[in-house]
């Protein structure tokens, strides 16, 4: 038994994991390690250290000014990539706690999963993928992995954040409806599923962006209450919220419906995943990786209703003309910047030009653009193409 008093050293925290976590959870003490050996910290586990390194990374701070659906200057209350990452981490931790998984690993994956996202949301990603198609393409999950393995440079002995293998595996194999990386590097066992923690982070991402894009869509009035009747899952949640606040203002009912939706999805996912763990006979972390299907899942009925809700958002929000107008601007800004930097590499900052020989000019230009915030990209475009702007 652990003593009741004393500092929580790394060893004590690892012992606590052994006692509290389920057999199928990843243990910090059993991590496959880092590419570059480092002394272990005295007071943090391997995955806690990963989480902290991600939070202190430059690319994490930039997420505040990267688009989720609405560009930063459209309002102060809409989600951005930073708030989305925090909400994904919160949902992921709730699911991990229910299932006896490693919360620190889920949190690290959730906080890092969008580090490689281009400015201007998925429209920015499409532009960079089009420009990079002859040179290996662009996909933001692979770029997130590149950020933590190569682009971040905060330590004298190596490039990247030198995260544990399990955290990097979660980024290499991140999957949602929006995210389907073309391939997985040999280092991360292509053909195998990721850990249960990574699977939970994937589902947490989908739950977070669906619920909160719905919230932002209603707040922006791009989604009408009348059109929401197309989505049965919303109807259930809205009715529950109205019972909680009869005659209350609409904003409280909407907030209650969003809470209900997230709560229902988390509860269903927990129950369905636990049943799948039993059905698949998972007993170790590697059992989840070699299983014939992902264990982390929603029940068939909830998955169907959730898909209907995502389809509603796709039709009514993501293809709304106001969103599309922003996408057209993004395509012009990133497309023209890409060509300008490629045509004249002297326009790039010296610290990016220094790596052209190792990675090629196209990839370095892509790295530079992908790391930009929305407002920085807009400003760079103005500096390069508006003759009235000062350099």
Short mmCIF file of C-alpha atoms in Angstrom, two decimals:
data_model
loop_
_atom_site.label_atom_id
_atom_site.label_comp_id
_atom_site.label_asym_id
_atom_site.label_seq_id
_atom_site.Cartn_x
_atom_site.Cartn_y
_atom_site.Cartn_z
CA UNK A 1 0.00 0.00 0.00
CA UNK A 2 1.10 3.55 -0.68
CA UNK A 3 1.82 5.69 2.39
CA UNK A 4 -0.83 8.34 2.99
CA UNK A 5 1.59 11.26 3.24
CA UNK A 6 4.65 12.42 1.34
CA UNK A 7 5.44 14.02 -1.99
CA UNK A 8 3.89 12.48 -5.08
CA UNK A 9 7.09 11.50 -6.81
CA UNK A 10 7.09 9.95 -10.28
CA UNK A 11 7.49 6.51 -8.73
CA UNK A 12 4.48 7.05 -6.47
CA UNK A 13 2.41 8.31 -9.40
CA UNK A 14 3.37 5.25 -11.44
CA UNK A 15 2.41 2.97 -8.53
CA UNK A 16 -0.92 4.75 -8.35
CA UNK A 17 -1.49 4.06 -12.05
CA UNK A 18 -0.85 0.36 -11.45
CA UNK A 19 -3.52 0.33 -8.74
CA UNK A 20 -6.18 2.53 -10.36
CA UNK A 21 -5.97 1.88 -14.11
CA UNK A 22 -7.71 -0.94 -15.96
CA UNK A 23 -5.60 -3.78 -17.40
CA UNK A 24 -6.11 -2.43 -20.94
CA UNK A 25 -4.81 1.06 -20.07
CA UNK A 26 -1.35 2.33 -21.02
CA UNK A 27 1.01 2.75 -18.07
CA UNK A 28 3.58 5.53 -18.01
CA UNK A 29 6.15 3.14 -16.58
CA UNK A 30 5.69 0.83 -19.61
CA UNK A 31 6.08 3.53 -22.27
CA UNK A 32 8.15 2.60 -25.30
CA UNK A 33 10.15 5.73 -24.60
CA UNK A 34 11.44 8.75 -26.46
CA UNK A 35 13.63 9.03 -29.54
CA UNK A 36 16.24 10.95 -27.60
CA UNK A 37 17.00 9.53 -24.13
CA UNK A 38 16.44 12.00 -21.30
CA UNK A 39 16.54 11.66 -17.51
CA UNK A 40 13.04 11.03 -16.17
CA UNK A 41 11.57 13.88 -14.10
CA UNK A 42 11.28 13.43 -10.36
CA UNK A 43 7.64 14.49 -9.99
CA UNK A 44 5.85 13.77 -13.29
CA UNK A 45 5.06 10.66 -15.28
CA UNK A 46 6.07 10.35 -18.94
CA UNK A 47 2.63 11.34 -20.24
CA UNK A 48 2.27 14.23 -17.79
CA UNK A 49 5.57 15.53 -19.10
CA UNK A 50 4.25 15.23 -22.67
CA UNK A 51 1.12 17.18 -21.79
CA UNK A 52 3.16 19.94 -20.19
CA UNK A 53 5.54 20.18 -23.15
CA UNK A 54 2.60 20.52 -25.52
CA UNK A 55 0.97 23.28 -23.47
CA UNK A 56 4.23 25.29 -23.44
CA UNK A 57 4.84 24.86 -27.19
CA UNK A 58 4.68 27.87 -29.50
CA UNK A 59 2.38 26.00 -31.87
CA UNK A 60 -0.11 25.44 -29.03
CA UNK A 61 -0.36 29.17 -28.29
CA UNK A 62 -0.96 29.91 -31.96
CA UNK A 63 -4.14 27.81 -31.92
CA UNK A 64 -5.94 30.75 -30.29
CA UNK A 65 -5.98 32.55 -33.64
CA UNK A 66 -6.67 29.60 -35.92
CA UNK A 67 -10.17 29.06 -37.27
CA UNK A 68 -12.51 26.35 -36.07
CA UNK A 69 -15.50 27.43 -38.22
CA UNK A 70 -15.58 31.21 -37.71
CA UNK A 71 -12.54 33.37 -38.41
CA UNK A 72 -11.18 35.22 -35.37
CA UNK A 73 -12.53 38.69 -36.25
CA UNK A 74 -16.12 37.48 -36.59
CA UNK A 75 -16.60 37.46 -32.82
CA UNK A 76 -14.88 36.92 -29.50
CA UNK A 77 -17.19 34.13 -28.32
CA UNK A 78 -16.84 31.61 -31.15
CA UNK A 79 -14.59 28.58 -30.79
CA UNK A 80 -11.09 28.55 -32.16
CA UNK A 81 -8.58 25.71 -32.43
CA UNK A 82 -7.30 26.37 -28.92
CA UNK A 83 -10.69 26.26 -27.21
CA UNK A 84 -11.61 23.23 -29.31
CA UNK A 85 -8.46 21.42 -28.17
CA UNK A 86 -9.24 22.22 -24.52
CA UNK A 87 -12.82 21.02 -24.90
CA UNK A 88 -11.62 17.82 -26.59
CA UNK A 89 -9.23 17.23 -23.69
CA UNK A 90 -12.01 17.71 -21.13
CA UNK A 91 -14.33 15.24 -22.87
CA UNK A 92 -11.45 12.84 -23.37
CA UNK A 93 -10.55 12.95 -19.67
CA UNK A 94 -14.16 12.23 -18.71
CA UNK A 95 -14.25 9.19 -20.97
CA UNK A 96 -10.83 7.99 -19.80
CA UNK A 97 -11.90 8.23 -16.16
CA UNK A 98 -15.05 6.20 -16.85
CA UNK A 99 -13.08 3.45 -18.60
CA UNK A 100 -10.06 3.27 -16.30
CA UNK A 101 -7.75 4.60 -19.01
CA UNK A 102 -4.71 6.83 -18.66
CA UNK A 103 -6.15 10.35 -18.46
CA UNK A 104 -2.76 12.01 -18.93
CA UNK A 105 -2.14 10.21 -22.22
CA UNK A 106 -5.62 11.02 -23.52
CA UNK A 107 -5.14 14.65 -22.54
CA UNK A 108 -1.74 14.89 -24.22
CA UNK A 109 -3.08 13.47 -27.50
CA UNK A 110 -6.17 15.70 -27.37
CA UNK A 111 -4.17 18.87 -26.73
CA UNK A 112 -1.72 18.10 -29.55
CA UNK A 113 -4.09 16.75 -32.20
CA UNK A 114 -4.56 20.11 -33.97
CA UNK A 115 -1.04 21.56 -33.62
CA UNK A 116 -0.45 21.06 -37.35
CA UNK A 117 -3.72 22.58 -38.51
CA UNK A 118 -3.41 25.23 -41.21
CA UNK A 119 -4.96 28.68 -40.79
CA UNK A 120 -8.57 29.11 -41.96
CA UNK A 121 -9.72 25.66 -40.91
CA UNK A 122 -10.33 22.86 -43.38
CA UNK A 123 -10.34 25.26 -46.34
CA UNK A 124 -6.73 26.13 -45.50
CA UNK A 125 -5.88 22.45 -45.30
CA UNK A 126 -7.41 21.82 -48.73
CA UNK A 127 -5.38 24.65 -50.27
CA UNK A 128 -2.10 23.37 -48.85
CA UNK A 129 -2.90 19.81 -49.89
CA UNK A 130 -3.58 20.97 -53.45
CA UNK A 131 -0.35 22.98 -53.60
CA UNK A 132 1.67 20.13 -52.06
CA UNK A 133 0.13 17.24 -54.00
CA UNK A 134 3.22 16.79 -56.25
CA UNK A 135 5.45 16.92 -53.14
CA UNK A 136 3.81 14.47 -50.76
CA UNK A 137 0.60 16.36 -49.96
CA UNK A 138 -0.53 17.99 -46.72
CA UNK A 139 -2.71 16.53 -43.98
CA UNK A 140 -2.95 18.21 -40.62
CA UNK A 141 -2.51 15.06 -38.51
CA UNK A 142 0.76 14.27 -40.24
CA UNK A 143 1.66 17.92 -39.81
CA UNK A 144 0.87 17.73 -36.08
CA UNK A 145 3.31 14.84 -35.86
CA UNK A 146 5.87 16.85 -37.83
CA UNK A 147 5.40 19.78 -35.43
CA UNK A 148 6.18 17.69 -32.34
CA UNK A 149 8.96 15.70 -34.03
CA UNK A 150 10.75 18.36 -36.10
CA UNK A 151 9.38 21.90 -36.22
CA UNK A 152 9.21 22.86 -32.53
CA UNK A 153 12.73 23.65 -31.34
CA UNK A 154 12.95 24.34 -27.62
CA UNK A 155 15.73 22.03 -26.44
CA UNK A 156 19.47 22.15 -27.21
CA UNK A 157 19.98 18.43 -27.79
CA UNK A 158 17.27 17.72 -30.36
CA UNK A 159 14.56 19.16 -32.56
CA UNK A 160 10.91 18.60 -31.70
CA UNK A 161 9.37 18.01 -28.29
CA UNK A 162 10.72 14.48 -27.90
CA UNK A 163 7.36 13.10 -26.78
CA UNK A 164 6.77 9.52 -25.68
CA UNK A 165 6.03 6.97 -28.42
CA UNK A 166 2.42 6.47 -27.27
CA UNK A 167 1.60 10.17 -27.62
CA UNK A 168 3.14 10.32 -31.08
CA UNK A 169 1.29 7.14 -32.05
CA UNK A 170 -1.99 8.83 -31.11
CA UNK A 171 -1.20 11.73 -33.44
CA UNK A 172 -0.02 9.46 -36.26
CA UNK A 173 -3.28 7.49 -36.14
CA UNK A 174 -5.82 10.21 -35.38
CA UNK A 175 -9.06 9.45 -37.24
CA UNK A 176 -12.39 11.29 -37.50
CA UNK A 177 -14.82 12.01 -40.35
CA UNK A 178 -12.64 15.00 -41.27
CA UNK A 179 -9.30 13.30 -40.70
CA UNK A 180 -8.08 10.34 -42.72
CA UNK A 181 -4.29 10.35 -43.00
CA UNK A 182 -3.08 8.66 -46.17
CA UNK A 183 -0.54 6.45 -44.45
CA UNK A 184 1.24 5.70 -41.19
CA UNK A 185 5.00 5.69 -40.77
CA UNK A 186 6.57 2.28 -40.18
CA UNK A 187 7.60 3.38 -36.68
CA UNK A 188 3.95 3.43 -35.60
CA UNK A 189 2.92 -0.06 -36.77
CA UNK A 190 0.79 0.64 -39.85
CA UNK A 191 -2.13 -1.74 -40.11
CA UNK A 192 -2.65 -1.80 -36.35
CA UNK A 193 -5.10 0.29 -34.38
CA UNK A 194 -3.80 2.85 -31.86
CA UNK A 195 -4.12 2.53 -28.10
CA UNK A 196 -7.52 2.77 -26.42
CA UNK A 197 -6.44 6.19 -25.14
CA UNK A 198 -5.90 7.38 -28.71
CA UNK A 199 -9.24 5.89 -29.80
CA UNK A 200 -10.97 7.78 -26.98
CA UNK A 201 -9.22 11.02 -28.01
CA UNK A 202 -10.56 10.49 -31.55
CA UNK A 203 -14.14 10.17 -30.31
CA UNK A 204 -13.72 13.09 -27.91
CA UNK A 205 -12.64 15.22 -30.88
CA UNK A 206 -15.79 14.33 -32.82
CA UNK A 207 -18.07 14.94 -29.84
CA UNK A 208 -16.42 18.30 -29.10
CA UNK A 209 -16.48 19.75 -32.59
CA UNK A 210 -20.02 18.53 -33.36
CA UNK A 211 -21.58 19.86 -30.15
CA UNK A 212 -19.73 23.14 -30.18
CA UNK A 213 -20.03 23.83 -33.91
CA UNK A 214 -23.76 23.37 -33.35
CA UNK A 215 -23.62 25.86 -30.46
CA UNK A 216 -21.66 28.40 -32.53
CA UNK A 217 -23.92 27.88 -35.54
CA UNK A 218 -26.99 28.72 -33.46
CA UNK A 219 -25.27 31.71 -31.81
CA UNK A 220 -24.27 33.10 -35.21
CA UNK A 221 -27.82 32.52 -36.52
CA UNK A 222 -26.43 30.54 -39.44
CA UNK A 223 -28.52 27.64 -38.12
CA UNK A 224 -32.21 28.18 -37.46
CA UNK A 225 -34.29 26.38 -34.85
CA UNK A 226 -36.73 25.37 -37.58
CA UNK A 227 -34.06 23.57 -39.56
CA UNK A 228 -32.84 21.78 -36.41
CA UNK A 229 -35.99 19.67 -36.43
CA UNK A 230 -34.23 17.61 -39.12
CA UNK A 231 -31.96 16.17 -36.40
CA UNK A 232 -33.78 13.76 -34.01
CA UNK A 233 -30.91 13.73 -31.50
CA UNK A 234 -31.15 17.49 -31.14
CA UNK A 235 -34.91 17.22 -30.59
CA UNK A 236 -34.36 14.89 -27.62
CA UNK A 237 -31.75 17.17 -26.08
CA UNK A 238 -33.76 20.33 -26.71
CA UNK A 239 -36.86 18.82 -25.09
CA UNK A 240 -34.78 17.82 -22.05
CA UNK A 241 -33.39 21.36 -21.77
CA UNK A 242 -36.87 22.89 -21.99
CA UNK A 243 -38.02 20.68 -19.12
CA UNK A 244 -35.06 21.92 -17.06
CA UNK A 245 -35.79 25.60 -17.77
CA UNK A 246 -39.50 25.94 -18.60
CA UNK A 247 -40.17 29.37 -20.06
CA UNK A 248 -36.50 30.30 -19.71
CA UNK A 249 -34.60 32.46 -22.23
CA UNK A 250 -33.52 30.75 -25.46
CA UNK A 251 -29.81 31.01 -24.64
CA UNK A 252 -30.28 28.92 -21.48
CA UNK A 253 -32.27 26.31 -23.36
CA UNK A 254 -29.59 26.07 -26.05
CA UNK A 255 -26.84 25.78 -23.41
CA UNK A 256 -28.84 23.06 -21.67
CA UNK A 257 -29.38 21.17 -24.92
CA UNK A 258 -25.64 21.26 -25.71
CA UNK A 259 -24.85 19.98 -22.20
CA UNK A 260 -27.40 17.21 -22.61
CA UNK A 261 -25.96 16.23 -25.99
CA UNK A 262 -22.40 15.98 -24.69
CA UNK A 263 -23.52 14.08 -21.60
CA UNK A 264 -25.58 11.59 -23.64
CA UNK A 265 -22.70 10.94 -26.05
CA UNK A 266 -20.16 10.46 -23.26
CA UNK A 267 -22.43 8.08 -21.33
CA UNK A 268 -23.27 6.06 -24.44
CA UNK A 269 -19.63 5.91 -25.51
CA UNK A 270 -18.57 4.70 -22.08
CA UNK A 271 -21.12 1.90 -22.01
CA UNK A 272 -20.56 0.86 -25.63
CA UNK A 273 -16.78 0.87 -25.29
CA UNK A 274 -16.84 -1.18 -22.10
CA UNK A 275 -19.09 -3.73 -23.83
CA UNK A 276 -16.70 -3.83 -26.81
CA UNK A 277 -13.70 -4.34 -24.51
CA UNK A 278 -15.44 -7.38 -23.04
CA UNK A 279 -16.62 -8.67 -26.44
CA UNK A 280 -13.13 -8.34 -27.96
CA UNK A 281 -11.49 -9.88 -24.90
CA UNK A 282 -9.07 -6.99 -24.36
CA UNK A 283 -6.75 -7.62 -21.43
CA UNK A 284 -3.65 -5.56 -22.25
CA UNK A 285 -2.93 -2.27 -24.05
CA UNK A 286 -1.57 -4.14 -27.07
CA UNK A 287 -4.77 -6.21 -27.33
CA UNK A 288 -6.56 -2.98 -28.31
CA UNK A 289 -3.98 -2.34 -31.03
CA UNK A 290 -4.30 -5.78 -32.64
CA UNK A 291 -8.09 -6.12 -32.26
CA UNK A 292 -10.16 -6.54 -35.45
CA UNK A 293 -11.99 -3.25 -34.80
CA UNK A 294 -11.76 -0.18 -32.62
CA UNK A 295 -13.22 -0.74 -29.17
CA UNK A 296 -13.94 2.93 -28.46
CA UNK A 297 -17.32 3.49 -30.09
CA UNK A 298 -20.92 4.63 -29.78
CA UNK A 299 -23.82 2.19 -29.75
CA UNK A 300 -25.32 1.53 -33.22
CA UNK A 301 -28.42 3.64 -32.57
CA UNK A 302 -26.47 6.56 -31.08
CA UNK A 303 -23.88 6.35 -33.87
CA UNK A 304 -26.68 6.60 -36.45
CA UNK A 305 -28.28 9.59 -34.74
CA UNK A 306 -24.90 11.24 -34.25
CA UNK A 307 -24.13 10.79 -37.94
CA UNK A 308 -27.45 12.42 -38.81
CA UNK A 309 -26.53 15.40 -36.64
CA UNK A 310 -23.12 15.70 -38.32
CA UNK A 311 -24.81 15.48 -41.71
CA UNK A 312 -27.10 18.32 -40.66
CA UNK A 313 -24.10 20.49 -39.76
CA UNK A 314 -22.42 19.64 -43.05
CA UNK A 315 -25.47 20.78 -45.03
CA UNK A 316 -26.49 23.78 -42.97
CA UNK A 317 -23.31 25.20 -41.45
CA UNK A 318 -20.12 24.06 -43.17
CA UNK A 319 -21.59 24.85 -46.61
CA UNK A 320 -23.40 28.02 -45.58
CA UNK A 321 -22.68 30.86 -48.01
CA UNK A 322 -21.12 33.01 -45.27
CA UNK A 323 -18.70 30.22 -44.35
CA UNK A 324 -17.99 29.61 -48.03
CA UNK A 325 -17.11 33.29 -48.53
CA UNK A 326 -14.47 32.99 -45.83
CA UNK A 327 -13.15 29.85 -47.53
CA UNK A 328 -12.77 31.67 -50.87
CA UNK A 329 -10.70 34.37 -49.16
CA UNK A 330 -8.59 31.71 -47.44
CA UNK A 331 -7.95 29.92 -50.71
CA UNK A 332 -6.77 33.13 -52.34
CA UNK A 333 -4.57 34.19 -49.41
CA UNK A 334 -2.80 30.85 -48.89
CA UNK A 335 -2.58 29.99 -52.58
CA UNK A 336 -0.94 33.29 -53.51
CA UNK A 337 1.35 33.29 -50.47
CA UNK A 338 2.52 29.76 -51.28
CA UNK A 339 3.46 30.73 -54.83
CA UNK A 340 5.11 33.98 -53.75
CA UNK A 341 7.36 32.26 -51.20
CA UNK A 342 8.22 29.48 -53.62
CA UNK A 343 9.08 31.94 -56.40
CA UNK A 344 11.27 34.04 -54.09
CA UNK A 345 12.58 32.09 -51.10
CA UNK A 346 14.29 35.24 -49.79
CA UNK A 347 10.83 36.25 -48.57
CA UNK A 348 10.96 33.45 -45.99
CA UNK A 349 12.39 34.09 -42.50
CA UNK A 350 16.05 32.97 -42.15
CA UNK A 351 15.24 30.19 -39.68
CA UNK A 352 12.97 28.56 -42.30
CA UNK A 353 15.34 29.14 -45.23
CA UNK A 354 18.06 27.33 -43.27
CA UNK A 355 16.17 24.02 -43.60
CA UNK A 356 15.38 24.13 -47.32
CA UNK A 357 18.33 21.90 -48.17
CA UNK A 358 17.12 19.13 -45.83
CA UNK A 359 13.41 19.14 -46.66
CA UNK A 360 13.04 20.95 -50.00
CA UNK A 361 11.60 24.43 -50.60
CA UNK A 362 8.00 23.24 -51.06
CA UNK A 363 7.85 21.48 -47.69
CA UNK A 364 9.48 24.39 -45.88
CA UNK A 365 7.05 26.88 -47.44
CA UNK A 366 4.23 24.55 -46.41
CA UNK A 367 5.58 24.38 -42.84
CA UNK A 368 5.74 28.17 -42.68
CA UNK A 369 2.18 28.62 -43.96
CA UNK A 370 0.73 25.84 -41.80
CA UNK A 371 2.21 27.44 -38.71
CA UNK A 372 0.58 30.82 -39.38
CA UNK A 373 -2.44 32.06 -37.49
CA UNK A 374 -5.36 33.42 -39.51
CA UNK A 375 -4.51 37.01 -38.67
CA UNK A 376 -0.79 36.57 -39.42
CA UNK A 377 -1.60 35.08 -42.84
CA UNK A 378 -3.92 38.00 -43.59
CA UNK A 379 -1.25 40.46 -42.51
CA UNK A 380 1.45 38.77 -44.59
CA UNK A 381 -0.84 38.85 -47.62
CA UNK A 382 -1.42 42.56 -47.13
CA UNK A 383 2.32 43.23 -46.76
CA UNK A 384 3.21 41.35 -49.93
CA UNK A 385 0.36 42.37 -52.24
CA UNK A 386 -0.96 45.72 -50.98
CA UNK A 387 1.30 48.54 -52.22
CA UNK A 388 0.01 50.89 -49.53
CA UNK A 389 1.24 48.61 -46.72
CA UNK A 390 4.61 49.15 -45.04
CA UNK A 391 6.96 46.16 -44.83
#
